[in-house]
Backbone as JSON Lines, residues from 0, in Angstrom:
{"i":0,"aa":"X","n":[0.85,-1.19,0.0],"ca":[0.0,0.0,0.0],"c":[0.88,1.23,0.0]}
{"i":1,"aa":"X","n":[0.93,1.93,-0.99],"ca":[2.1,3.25,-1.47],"c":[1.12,4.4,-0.46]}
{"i":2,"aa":"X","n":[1.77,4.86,0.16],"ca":[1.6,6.24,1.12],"c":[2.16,7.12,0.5]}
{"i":3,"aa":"X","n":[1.4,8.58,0.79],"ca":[2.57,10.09,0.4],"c":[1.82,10.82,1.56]}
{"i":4,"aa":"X","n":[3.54,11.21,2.21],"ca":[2.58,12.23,3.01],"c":[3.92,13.94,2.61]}
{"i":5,"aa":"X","n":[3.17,14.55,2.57],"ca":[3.88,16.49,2.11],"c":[3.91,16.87,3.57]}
{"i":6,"aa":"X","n":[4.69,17.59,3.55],"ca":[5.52,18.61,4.45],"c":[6.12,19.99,3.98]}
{"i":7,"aa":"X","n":[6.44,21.06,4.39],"ca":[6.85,22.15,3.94],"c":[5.75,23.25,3.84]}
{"i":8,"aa":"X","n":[5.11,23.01,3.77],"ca":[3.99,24.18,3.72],"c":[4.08,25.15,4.96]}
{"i":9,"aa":"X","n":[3.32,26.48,4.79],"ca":[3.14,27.36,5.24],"c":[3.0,28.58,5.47]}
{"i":10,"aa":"X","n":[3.31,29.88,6.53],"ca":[2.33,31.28,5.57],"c":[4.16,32.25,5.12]}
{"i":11,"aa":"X","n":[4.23,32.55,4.2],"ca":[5.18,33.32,3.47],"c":[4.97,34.47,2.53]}
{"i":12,"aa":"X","n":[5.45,35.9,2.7],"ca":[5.17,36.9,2.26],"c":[5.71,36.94,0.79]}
{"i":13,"aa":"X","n":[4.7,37.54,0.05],"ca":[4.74,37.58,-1.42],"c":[6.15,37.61,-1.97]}
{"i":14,"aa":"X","n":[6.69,36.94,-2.61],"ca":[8.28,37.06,-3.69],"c":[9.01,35.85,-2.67]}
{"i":15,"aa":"X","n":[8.21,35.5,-1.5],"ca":[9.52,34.44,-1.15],"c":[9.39,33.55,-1.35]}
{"i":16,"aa":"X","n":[9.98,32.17,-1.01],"ca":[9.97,31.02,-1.37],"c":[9.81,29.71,-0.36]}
{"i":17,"aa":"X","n":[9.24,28.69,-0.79],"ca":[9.11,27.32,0.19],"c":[9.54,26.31,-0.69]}
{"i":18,"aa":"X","n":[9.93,25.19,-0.22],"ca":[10.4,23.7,-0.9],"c":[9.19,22.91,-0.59]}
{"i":19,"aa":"X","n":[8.08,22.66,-0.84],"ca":[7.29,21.4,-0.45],"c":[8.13,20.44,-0.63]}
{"i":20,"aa":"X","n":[7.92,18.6,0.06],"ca":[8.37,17.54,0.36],"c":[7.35,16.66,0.3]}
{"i":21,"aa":"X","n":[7.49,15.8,-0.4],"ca":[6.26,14.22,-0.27],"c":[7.33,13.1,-0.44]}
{"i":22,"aa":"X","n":[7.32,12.72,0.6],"ca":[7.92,11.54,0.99],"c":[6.46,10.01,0.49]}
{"i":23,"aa":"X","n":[7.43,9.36,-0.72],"ca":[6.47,8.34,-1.32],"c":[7.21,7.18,-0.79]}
{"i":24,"aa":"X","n":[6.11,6.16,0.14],"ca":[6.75,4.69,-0.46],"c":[6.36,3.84,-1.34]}
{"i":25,"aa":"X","n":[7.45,3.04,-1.76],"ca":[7.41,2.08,-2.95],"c":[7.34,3.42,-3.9]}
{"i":26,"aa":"X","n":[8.2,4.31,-3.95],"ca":[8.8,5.44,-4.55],"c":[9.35,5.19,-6.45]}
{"i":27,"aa":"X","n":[9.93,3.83,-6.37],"ca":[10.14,3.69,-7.35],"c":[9.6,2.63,-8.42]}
{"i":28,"aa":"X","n":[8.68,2.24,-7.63],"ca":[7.69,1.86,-8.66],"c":[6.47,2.87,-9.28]}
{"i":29,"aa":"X","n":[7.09,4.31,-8.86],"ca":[5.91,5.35,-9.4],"c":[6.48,6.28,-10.91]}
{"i":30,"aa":"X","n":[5.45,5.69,-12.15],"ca":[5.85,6.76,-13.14],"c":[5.3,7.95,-13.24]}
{"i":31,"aa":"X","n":[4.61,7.96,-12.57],"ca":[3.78,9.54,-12.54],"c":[3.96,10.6,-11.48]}
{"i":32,"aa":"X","n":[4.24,11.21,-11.49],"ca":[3.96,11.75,-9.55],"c":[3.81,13.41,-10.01]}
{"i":33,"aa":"X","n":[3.3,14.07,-8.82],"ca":[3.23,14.87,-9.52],"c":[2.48,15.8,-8.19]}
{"i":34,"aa":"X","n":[2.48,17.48,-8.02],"ca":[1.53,18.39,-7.39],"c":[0.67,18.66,-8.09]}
{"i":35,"aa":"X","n":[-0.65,18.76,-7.08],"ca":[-2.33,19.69,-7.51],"c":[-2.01,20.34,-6.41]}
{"i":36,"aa":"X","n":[-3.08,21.66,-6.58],"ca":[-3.23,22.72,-5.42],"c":[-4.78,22.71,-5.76]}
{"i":37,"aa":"X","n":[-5.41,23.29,-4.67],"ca":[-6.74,23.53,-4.63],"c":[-6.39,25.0,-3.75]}
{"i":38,"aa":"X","n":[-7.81,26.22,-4.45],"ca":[-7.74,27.38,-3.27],"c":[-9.3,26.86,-3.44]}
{"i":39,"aa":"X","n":[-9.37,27.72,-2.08],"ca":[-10.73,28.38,-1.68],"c":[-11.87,28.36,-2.88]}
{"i":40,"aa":"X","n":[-12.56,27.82,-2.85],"ca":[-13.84,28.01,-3.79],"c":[-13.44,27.82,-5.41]}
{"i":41,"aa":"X","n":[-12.21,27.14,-5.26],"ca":[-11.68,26.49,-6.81],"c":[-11.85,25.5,-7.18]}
{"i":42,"aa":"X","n":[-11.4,24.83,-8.18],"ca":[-11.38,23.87,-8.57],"c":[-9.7,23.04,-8.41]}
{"i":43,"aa":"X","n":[-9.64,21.8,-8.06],"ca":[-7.9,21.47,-8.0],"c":[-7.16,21.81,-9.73]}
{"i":44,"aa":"X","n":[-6.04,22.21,-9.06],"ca":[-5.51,21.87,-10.6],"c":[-4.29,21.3,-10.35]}
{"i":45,"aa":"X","n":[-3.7,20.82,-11.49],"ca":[-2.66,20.24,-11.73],"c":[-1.22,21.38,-11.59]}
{"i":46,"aa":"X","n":[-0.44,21.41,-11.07],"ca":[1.42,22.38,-10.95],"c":[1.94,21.82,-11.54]}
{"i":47,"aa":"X","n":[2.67,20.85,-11.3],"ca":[3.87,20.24,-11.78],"c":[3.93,18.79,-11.95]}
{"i":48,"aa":"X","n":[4.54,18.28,-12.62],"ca":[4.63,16.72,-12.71],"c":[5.55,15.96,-13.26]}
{"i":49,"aa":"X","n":[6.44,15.29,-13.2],"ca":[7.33,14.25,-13.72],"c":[7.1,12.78,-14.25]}
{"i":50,"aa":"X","n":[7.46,12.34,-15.42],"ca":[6.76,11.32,-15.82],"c":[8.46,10.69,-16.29]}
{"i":51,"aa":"X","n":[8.1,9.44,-15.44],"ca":[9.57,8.4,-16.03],"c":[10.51,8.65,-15.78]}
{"i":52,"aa":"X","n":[10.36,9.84,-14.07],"ca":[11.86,10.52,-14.18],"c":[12.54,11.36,-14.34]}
{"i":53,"aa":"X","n":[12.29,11.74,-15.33],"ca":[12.97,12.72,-16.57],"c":[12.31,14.12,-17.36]}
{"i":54,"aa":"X","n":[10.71,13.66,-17.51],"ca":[10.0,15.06,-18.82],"c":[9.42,15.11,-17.23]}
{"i":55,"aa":"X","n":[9.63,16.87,-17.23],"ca":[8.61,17.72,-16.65],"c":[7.35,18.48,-17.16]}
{"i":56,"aa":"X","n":[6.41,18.5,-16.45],"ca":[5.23,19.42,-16.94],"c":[4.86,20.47,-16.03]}
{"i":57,"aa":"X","n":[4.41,21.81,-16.3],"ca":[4.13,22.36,-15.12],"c":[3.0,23.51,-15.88]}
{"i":58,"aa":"X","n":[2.12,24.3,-14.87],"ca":[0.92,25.16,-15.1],"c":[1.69,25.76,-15.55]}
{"i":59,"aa":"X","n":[1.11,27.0,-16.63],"ca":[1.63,27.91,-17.41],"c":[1.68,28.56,-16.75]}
{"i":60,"aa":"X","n":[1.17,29.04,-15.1],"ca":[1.16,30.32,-14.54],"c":[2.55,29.92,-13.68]}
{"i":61,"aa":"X","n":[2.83,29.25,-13.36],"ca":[3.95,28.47,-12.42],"c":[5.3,28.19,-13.41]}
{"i":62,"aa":"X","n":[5.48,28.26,-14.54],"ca":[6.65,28.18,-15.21],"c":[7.34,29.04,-14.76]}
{"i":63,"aa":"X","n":[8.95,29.0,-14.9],"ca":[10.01,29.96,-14.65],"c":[9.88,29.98,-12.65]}
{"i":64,"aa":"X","n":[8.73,29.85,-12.05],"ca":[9.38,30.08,-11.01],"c":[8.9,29.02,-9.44]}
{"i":65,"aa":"X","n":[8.54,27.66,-10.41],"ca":[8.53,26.54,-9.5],"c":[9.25,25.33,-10.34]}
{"i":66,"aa":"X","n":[9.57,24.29,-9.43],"ca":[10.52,23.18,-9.99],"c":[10.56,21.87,-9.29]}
{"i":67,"aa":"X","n":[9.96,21.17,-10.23],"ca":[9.68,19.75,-9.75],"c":[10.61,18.99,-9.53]}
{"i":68,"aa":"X","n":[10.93,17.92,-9.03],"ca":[11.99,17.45,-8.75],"c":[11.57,15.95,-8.12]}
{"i":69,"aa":"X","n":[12.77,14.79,-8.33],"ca":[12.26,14.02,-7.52],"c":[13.89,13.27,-6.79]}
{"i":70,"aa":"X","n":[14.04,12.99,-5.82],"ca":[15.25,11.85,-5.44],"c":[14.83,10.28,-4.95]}
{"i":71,"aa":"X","n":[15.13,9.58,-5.56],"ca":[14.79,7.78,-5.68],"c":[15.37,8.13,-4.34]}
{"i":72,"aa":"X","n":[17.16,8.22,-4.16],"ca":[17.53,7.42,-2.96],"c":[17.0,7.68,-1.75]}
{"i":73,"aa":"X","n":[15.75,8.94,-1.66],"ca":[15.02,9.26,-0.44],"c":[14.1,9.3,-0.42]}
{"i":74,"aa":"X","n":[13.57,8.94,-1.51],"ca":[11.77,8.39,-2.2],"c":[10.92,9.55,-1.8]}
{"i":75,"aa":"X","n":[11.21,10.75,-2.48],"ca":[11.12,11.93,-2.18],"c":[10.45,13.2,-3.09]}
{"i":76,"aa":"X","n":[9.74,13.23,-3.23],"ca":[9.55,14.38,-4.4],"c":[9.1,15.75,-4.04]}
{"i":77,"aa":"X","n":[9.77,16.9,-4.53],"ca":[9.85,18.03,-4.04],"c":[9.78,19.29,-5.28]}
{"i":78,"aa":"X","n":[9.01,20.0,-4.34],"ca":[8.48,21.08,-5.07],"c":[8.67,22.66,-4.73]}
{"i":79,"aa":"X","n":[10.28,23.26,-5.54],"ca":[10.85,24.71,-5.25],"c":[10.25,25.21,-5.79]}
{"i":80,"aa":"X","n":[9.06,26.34,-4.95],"ca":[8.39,27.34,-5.54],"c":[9.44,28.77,-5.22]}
{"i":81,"aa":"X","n":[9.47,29.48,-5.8],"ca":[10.4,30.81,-5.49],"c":[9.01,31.83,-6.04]}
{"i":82,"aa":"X","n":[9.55,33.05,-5.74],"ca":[8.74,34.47,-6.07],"c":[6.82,34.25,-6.02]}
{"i":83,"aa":"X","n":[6.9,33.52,-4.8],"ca":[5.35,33.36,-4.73],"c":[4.56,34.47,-4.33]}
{"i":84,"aa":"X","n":[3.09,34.62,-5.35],"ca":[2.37,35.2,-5.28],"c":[1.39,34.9,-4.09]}
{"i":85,"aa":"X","n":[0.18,35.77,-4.18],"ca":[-0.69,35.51,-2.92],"c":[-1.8,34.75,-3.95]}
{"i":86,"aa":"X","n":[-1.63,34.42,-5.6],"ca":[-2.33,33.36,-5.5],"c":[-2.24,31.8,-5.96]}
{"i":87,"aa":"X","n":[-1.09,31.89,-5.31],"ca":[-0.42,30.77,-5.21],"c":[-0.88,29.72,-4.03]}
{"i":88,"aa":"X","n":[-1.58,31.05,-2.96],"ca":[-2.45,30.2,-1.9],"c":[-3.16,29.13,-2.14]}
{"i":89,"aa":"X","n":[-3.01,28.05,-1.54],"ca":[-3.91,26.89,-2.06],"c":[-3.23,25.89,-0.93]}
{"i":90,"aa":"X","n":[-4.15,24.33,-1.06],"ca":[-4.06,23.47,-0.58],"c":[-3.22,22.54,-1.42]}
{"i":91,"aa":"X","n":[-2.0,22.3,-0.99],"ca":[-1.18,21.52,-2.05],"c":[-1.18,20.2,-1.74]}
{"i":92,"aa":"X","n":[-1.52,18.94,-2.59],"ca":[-0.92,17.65,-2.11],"c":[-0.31,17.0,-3.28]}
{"i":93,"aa":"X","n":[0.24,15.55,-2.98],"ca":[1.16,15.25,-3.92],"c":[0.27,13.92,-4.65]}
{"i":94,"aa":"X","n":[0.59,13.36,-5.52],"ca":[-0.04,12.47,-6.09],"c":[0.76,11.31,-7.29]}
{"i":95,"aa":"X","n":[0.21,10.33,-7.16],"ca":[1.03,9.45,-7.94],"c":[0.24,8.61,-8.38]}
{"i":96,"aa":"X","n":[1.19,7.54,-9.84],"ca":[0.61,6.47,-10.55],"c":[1.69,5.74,-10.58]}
{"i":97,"aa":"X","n":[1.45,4.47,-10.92],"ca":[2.37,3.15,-10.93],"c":[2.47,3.22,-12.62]}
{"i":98,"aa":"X","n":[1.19,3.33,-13.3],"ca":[1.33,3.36,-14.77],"c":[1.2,4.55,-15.56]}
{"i":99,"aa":"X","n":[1.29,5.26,-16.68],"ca":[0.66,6.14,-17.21],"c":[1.34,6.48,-18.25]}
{"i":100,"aa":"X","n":[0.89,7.22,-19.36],"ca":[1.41,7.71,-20.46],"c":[2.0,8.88,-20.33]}
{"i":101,"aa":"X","n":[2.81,9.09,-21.44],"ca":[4.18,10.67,-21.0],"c":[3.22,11.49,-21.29]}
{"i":102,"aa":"X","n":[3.49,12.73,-20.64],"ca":[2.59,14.11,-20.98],"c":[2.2,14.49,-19.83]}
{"i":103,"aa":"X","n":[1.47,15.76,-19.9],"ca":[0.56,16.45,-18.48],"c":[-0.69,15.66,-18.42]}
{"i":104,"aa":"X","n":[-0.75,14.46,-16.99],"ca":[-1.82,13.66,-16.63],"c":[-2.58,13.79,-16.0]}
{"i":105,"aa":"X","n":[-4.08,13.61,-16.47],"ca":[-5.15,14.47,-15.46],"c":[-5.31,14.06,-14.17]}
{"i":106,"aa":"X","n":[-5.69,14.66,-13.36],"ca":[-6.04,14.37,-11.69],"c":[-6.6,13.0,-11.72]}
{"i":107,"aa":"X","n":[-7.35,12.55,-12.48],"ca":[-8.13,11.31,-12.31],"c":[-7.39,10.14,-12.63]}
{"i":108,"aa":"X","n":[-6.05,10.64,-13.31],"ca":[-5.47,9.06,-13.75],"c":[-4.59,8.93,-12.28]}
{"i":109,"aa":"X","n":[-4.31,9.79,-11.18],"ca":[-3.65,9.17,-10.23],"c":[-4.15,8.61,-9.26]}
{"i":110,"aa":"X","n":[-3.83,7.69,-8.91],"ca":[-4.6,6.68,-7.7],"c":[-4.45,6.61,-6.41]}
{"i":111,"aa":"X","n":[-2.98,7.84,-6.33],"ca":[-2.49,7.87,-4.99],"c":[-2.06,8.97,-4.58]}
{"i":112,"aa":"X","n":[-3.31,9.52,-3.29],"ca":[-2.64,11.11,-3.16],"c":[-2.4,11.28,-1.54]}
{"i":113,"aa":"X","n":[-1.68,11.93,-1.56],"ca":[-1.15,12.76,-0.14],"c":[-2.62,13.34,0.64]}
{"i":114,"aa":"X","n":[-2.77,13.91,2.01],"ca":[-3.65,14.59,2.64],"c":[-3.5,15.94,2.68]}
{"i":115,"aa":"X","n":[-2.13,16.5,1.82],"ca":[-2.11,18.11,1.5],"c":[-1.32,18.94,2.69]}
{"i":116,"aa":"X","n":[-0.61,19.78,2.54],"ca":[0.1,20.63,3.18],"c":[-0.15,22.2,2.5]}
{"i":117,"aa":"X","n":[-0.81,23.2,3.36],"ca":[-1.39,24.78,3.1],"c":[-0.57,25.4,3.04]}
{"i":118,"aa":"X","n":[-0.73,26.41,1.88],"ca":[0.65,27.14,1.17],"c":[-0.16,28.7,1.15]}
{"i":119,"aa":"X","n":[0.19,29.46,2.08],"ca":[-0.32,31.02,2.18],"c":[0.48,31.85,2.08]}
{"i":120,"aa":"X","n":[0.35,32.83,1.1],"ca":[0.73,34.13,0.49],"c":[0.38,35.22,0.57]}
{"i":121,"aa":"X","n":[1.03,35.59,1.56],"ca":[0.46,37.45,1.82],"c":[1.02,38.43,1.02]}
C-alpha cells in the first residue's frame, strides 16, 4: 500500500519562497507523480509533474518560477516554488501512478494522493 505524506507548507510573504516535500513509499515503482493545489472556492488543478523521471510538466502560470523534482535514494519528491504570489495560496498535495502515459496527466489518472500541506501568500 504506497503512502505520500507532504511537508513544507506554510504562511510566506509575497516574492519568497518554500520547498514542499512528499515523501512516497514504494517510490520507485511510481511513473507519474506529480503536485495539484486547490484554493478556496476552486477547482484542483494540476502544478507540476514528472513522468519516467525525466520530462517535466508544469501550469503555465507556475513556469520559470517553480521546480519539480524528484530523489529515488530518499523516495522523495519536491516542489521549489520561489517568487510566490498571494495566489499561489492553495491546498497543495502530492499524487502518484504506478502506470501512465508521458505528458501532463489528469487528476483522475492518479490513484495515490497525499492529505495536502497549506501554502499562504500574503
Amino acid at each position: 500500500h504506497v503512502q505520500l505524506v507532504e511537508s513544507g507548507g506554510g504562511l510566506v510573504q509575497a516574492g519568497g519562497s518554500l520547498r514542499l516535500s512528499c515523501a512516497v513509499s514504494a517510490y520507485t515503482e511510481m511513473n507519474c507523480v506529480g503536485w495539484f493545489r486547490q484554493a478556496p472556492g476552486k477547482e484542483q488543478e494540476g502544478v507540476a509533474s514528472i513522468y519516467n523521471g525525466r520530462s517535466t510538466y508544469y501550469l503555465d502560470s507556475v513556469k520559470g518560477r517553480f521546480t519539480i523534482s524528484r530523489d529515488n535514494a530518499k523516495n522523495t519528491l519536491y516542489l521549489q516554488m520561489n517568487s510566490l504570489k498571494p495566489e499561489d495560496t492553495a491546498m497543495y498535495r502530492c499524487a502518484a501512478v504506478s502506470h501512465c502515459a508521458a505528458g501532463w496527466r489528469p487528476e483522475y489518472e492518479y490513484n495515490t494522493w497525499g492529505q495536502g500541506t497549506q501554502v499562504t501568500v500574503s
